[in-house]
Amino acid sequence: MEEVEVELLKLIENNANLEVEKIAKLMGKSIDETRELIDKLEKKKVILGYSTLIDWAKVLNEEEVTAMVDVKVTPARDVGFDKVAERIYRFPEVKAVYLMSGTYDLSVSVKGKTMMEIGHFISEKLSALDSVLSTTTHFVLKKYKHDGIILQDADEGDKRIVVSP
Amino acid sequence: MSQISYISKQVADLKPSGIRRFFDLAAQMEDVISLGVGEPDFVTPWNVIEQSFHSLEQGYTSYTENAGMMELRQEISKYLSGSYHLTYDPSDQLIVSVGASQAIDLALRAVIDPGDEVIVVEPSFVAYVPTVRLAGGIPVTVQTEAEDEFKLKPEQIEEAITSKTKAIILCNPNNPTGTLLLQEELEQLAIVIEKHNLLVLSDEIYAELTYDDAYTSFPTVPKMKERTILISGFSKAFAMTGWRLGYAAGPTEIIAAMVKIHQYTMMCAPTMAQHAALEAMKNGRQSVESMFESYKQRRNFIVSSLNEIGLQCPNPGGAFYAFPSIKATGLTSAEFAEQLLQEEQVAVVPGSVFGANGEGYIRCSYATSLKQLDEALNRMKRFVQKRM
Ligand SMILES: Cc1ncc(COP(=O)(O)O)c(C=O)c1O
């Protein structure tokens, strides 16, 4: 990957709504060059989407529950864990799936409106899959930091005096 | 009735910093976007902060050696040799100071006798002229020109030299212009400096923040090491202005003289800050680089935006200041800064506070978030359009 591509990715990693004009100025490139660079990264599927990180806990009636589920599975012949992982990640309730080393095989993050809803999904859908041997569910109680972003209301305002040497 | 003043003539004659006046003005206003700050907008990297907590928990709450913790001096020495192939003996050629500010003060007091002249290159950092005066010296200012990108030329040193000239202060990259002097340019200056036997105070506090060209540390220029006091610190590159930690490296005799003053006036730099600086030296590289990356992008952003709105601005090679011309508005730099603050609540520093040739320019620090920078430039555009 070229250096300019990495620079661009770092710029938009935490600020997906940065306008092309600004990205171009920041990188000292023309708008056309920048747009081309973005297109290329999208085509290569390096840029997969532009999402917004929202602290739903702050939005009334929009609270949601997250569970991290440790899943033990029987791998299938030839395709190992991939097939069962696919069965699992296709469920819309499932937000992330990772193959793990250690005492279980897949780490699955599940989101729902309520604990009941998640419980339902796990017992009816996830555990019911043939290759799933067992599940252990951990509910997330509070989020402090997500994807590198601190979610607390820590005062991070500018503490500098307005004019200094 | 006449009042007795107890203030020394030396101090009474010092002019208050021109920056201070703007600070007082800006402090009374709300929602000011400041491009007036000469310090990073980043908070010190967390591992550095954490290390100072840890040092306190371990009970490091007493004085260190006068010249600074040996381990820190060794680390600084390693850094200077790794980055610039400069070898300084940590035992007697390095001193840890209370900011680069104190290192400048110590260096001047260590070498100046009353009446000695010191060349100060303007536009310059606001502290040089007063610290030369306080040390009993006479500052002789040299005005660099915008058409030379504010680069000092050897003839200019030559013209300023008298039989009393003892030293010259170089600041590279420069505050406020952001001008970066390159190897060949420094070599040209070195010829005159050697010919006239000058001592050099090389303020390299912005050395880590140079964007397009390779950085040359002044003492690496042939024959300059033995006549240069290299001054630097942690404030800018590591975002540690409040920790008050800097250092000087130089010839044994001069450093010894500086340590002598330091031990009677300061004892040592703050211990917890020294522990933090040690961590910064050992494990701070990545933070420096990521902050550097942001500064560089913001430099590109502010320079092209200023030029777009009609404030002609060359591309500064280093530091985090843009120094655009405001001559097209017909205002003096003080009027520009004051009116901009009143009308649009954007604080910049009038170029005139940095010396005579700073008139017609303003200093805009881009050590501020992109969002703030963007908004500040929108406001400046509105302000400038009304006047051109
Ligand atoms: C050129 C220059 N030298 C020295 C300093 C002072 O640095 P410190 O915080 O290390 O005292 C500054 C701060 O603005 C500066 O711009």
Short mmCIF file of C-alpha atoms in Angstrom, two decimals, chain A residues 4-72:
data_model
loop_
_atom_site.label_atom_id
_atom_site.label_comp_id
_atom_site.label_asym_id
_atom_site.label_seq_id
_atom_site.Cartn_x
_atom_site.Cartn_y
_atom_site.Cartn_z
CA VAL A 4 -0.55 8.44 0.64
CA GLU A 5 -3.17 5.72 0.84
CA VAL A 6 -2.26 4.96 4.43
CA GLU A 7 -2.34 8.68 5.23
CA LEU A 8 -5.81 8.98 3.76
CA LEU A 9 -7.07 5.94 5.64
CA LYS A 10 -5.78 7.29 8.94
CA LEU A 11 -7.50 10.60 8.24
CA ILE A 12 -10.92 9.11 7.69
CA GLU A 13 -10.63 6.26 10.17
CA ASN A 14 -12.13 8.33 12.95
CA ASN A 15 -13.84 10.94 10.88
CA ALA A 16 -15.84 9.46 8.07
CA ASN A 17 -17.62 12.71 7.28
CA LEU A 18 -14.51 14.65 6.35
CA GLU A 19 -15.23 16.30 2.97
CA VAL A 20 -13.07 15.42 0.00
CA GLU A 21 -12.03 19.09 -0.30
CA LYS A 22 -10.65 19.05 3.23
CA ILE A 23 -8.90 15.72 2.84
CA ALA A 24 -7.27 17.09 -0.31
CA LYS A 25 -6.06 20.23 1.48
CA LEU A 26 -4.78 18.32 4.47
CA MET A 27 -2.81 15.97 2.27
CA GLY A 28 -1.61 18.71 -0.05
CA LYS A 29 -3.22 16.98 -3.06
CA SER A 30 -5.74 18.10 -5.65
CA ILE A 31 -9.41 17.24 -5.20
CA ASP A 32 -9.38 15.00 -8.26
CA GLU A 33 -6.34 13.07 -7.07
CA THR A 34 -7.96 12.59 -3.69
CA ARG A 35 -11.24 11.40 -5.14
CA GLU A 36 -9.36 8.93 -7.31
CA LEU A 37 -7.48 7.63 -4.30
CA ILE A 38 -10.71 7.10 -2.39
CA ASP A 39 -12.34 5.33 -5.34
CA LYS A 40 -9.37 3.04 -5.64
CA LEU A 41 -9.47 2.13 -1.95
CA GLU A 42 -13.19 1.48 -2.13
CA LYS A 43 -12.77 -0.76 -5.18
CA LYS A 44 -9.99 -2.68 -3.46
CA LYS A 45 -12.38 -3.14 -0.53
CA VAL A 46 -9.91 -1.55 1.85
CA ILE A 47 -12.52 1.05 2.67
CA LEU A 48 -15.57 -1.06 3.44
CA GLY A 49 -18.00 1.54 4.67
CA TYR A 50 -18.35 4.83 6.50
CA SER A 51 -19.89 4.30 9.88
CA THR A 52 -20.69 6.59 12.75
CA LEU A 53 -19.98 5.69 16.33
CA ILE A 54 -23.01 6.53 18.43
CA ASP A 55 -23.31 6.21 22.14
CA TRP A 56 -26.81 4.70 22.15
CA ALA A 57 -26.85 4.66 25.91
CA LYS A 58 -27.42 8.42 25.68
CA VAL A 59 -30.38 8.12 23.33
CA LEU A 60 -33.72 7.78 25.08
CA ASN A 61 -35.60 4.55 24.29
CA GLU A 62 -32.82 3.43 22.01
CA GLU A 63 -30.79 1.54 24.56
CA GLU A 64 -29.45 -1.75 23.44
CA VAL A 65 -27.85 -4.71 25.03
CA THR A 66 -24.65 -6.33 23.89
CA ALA A 67 -23.53 -9.84 24.77
CA MET A 68 -20.20 -11.46 24.08
CA VAL A 69 -20.81 -15.15 23.51
CA ASP A 70 -18.03 -17.74 23.73
CA VAL A 71 -18.95 -20.55 21.36
CA LYS A 72 -17.44 -24.03 21.14
#
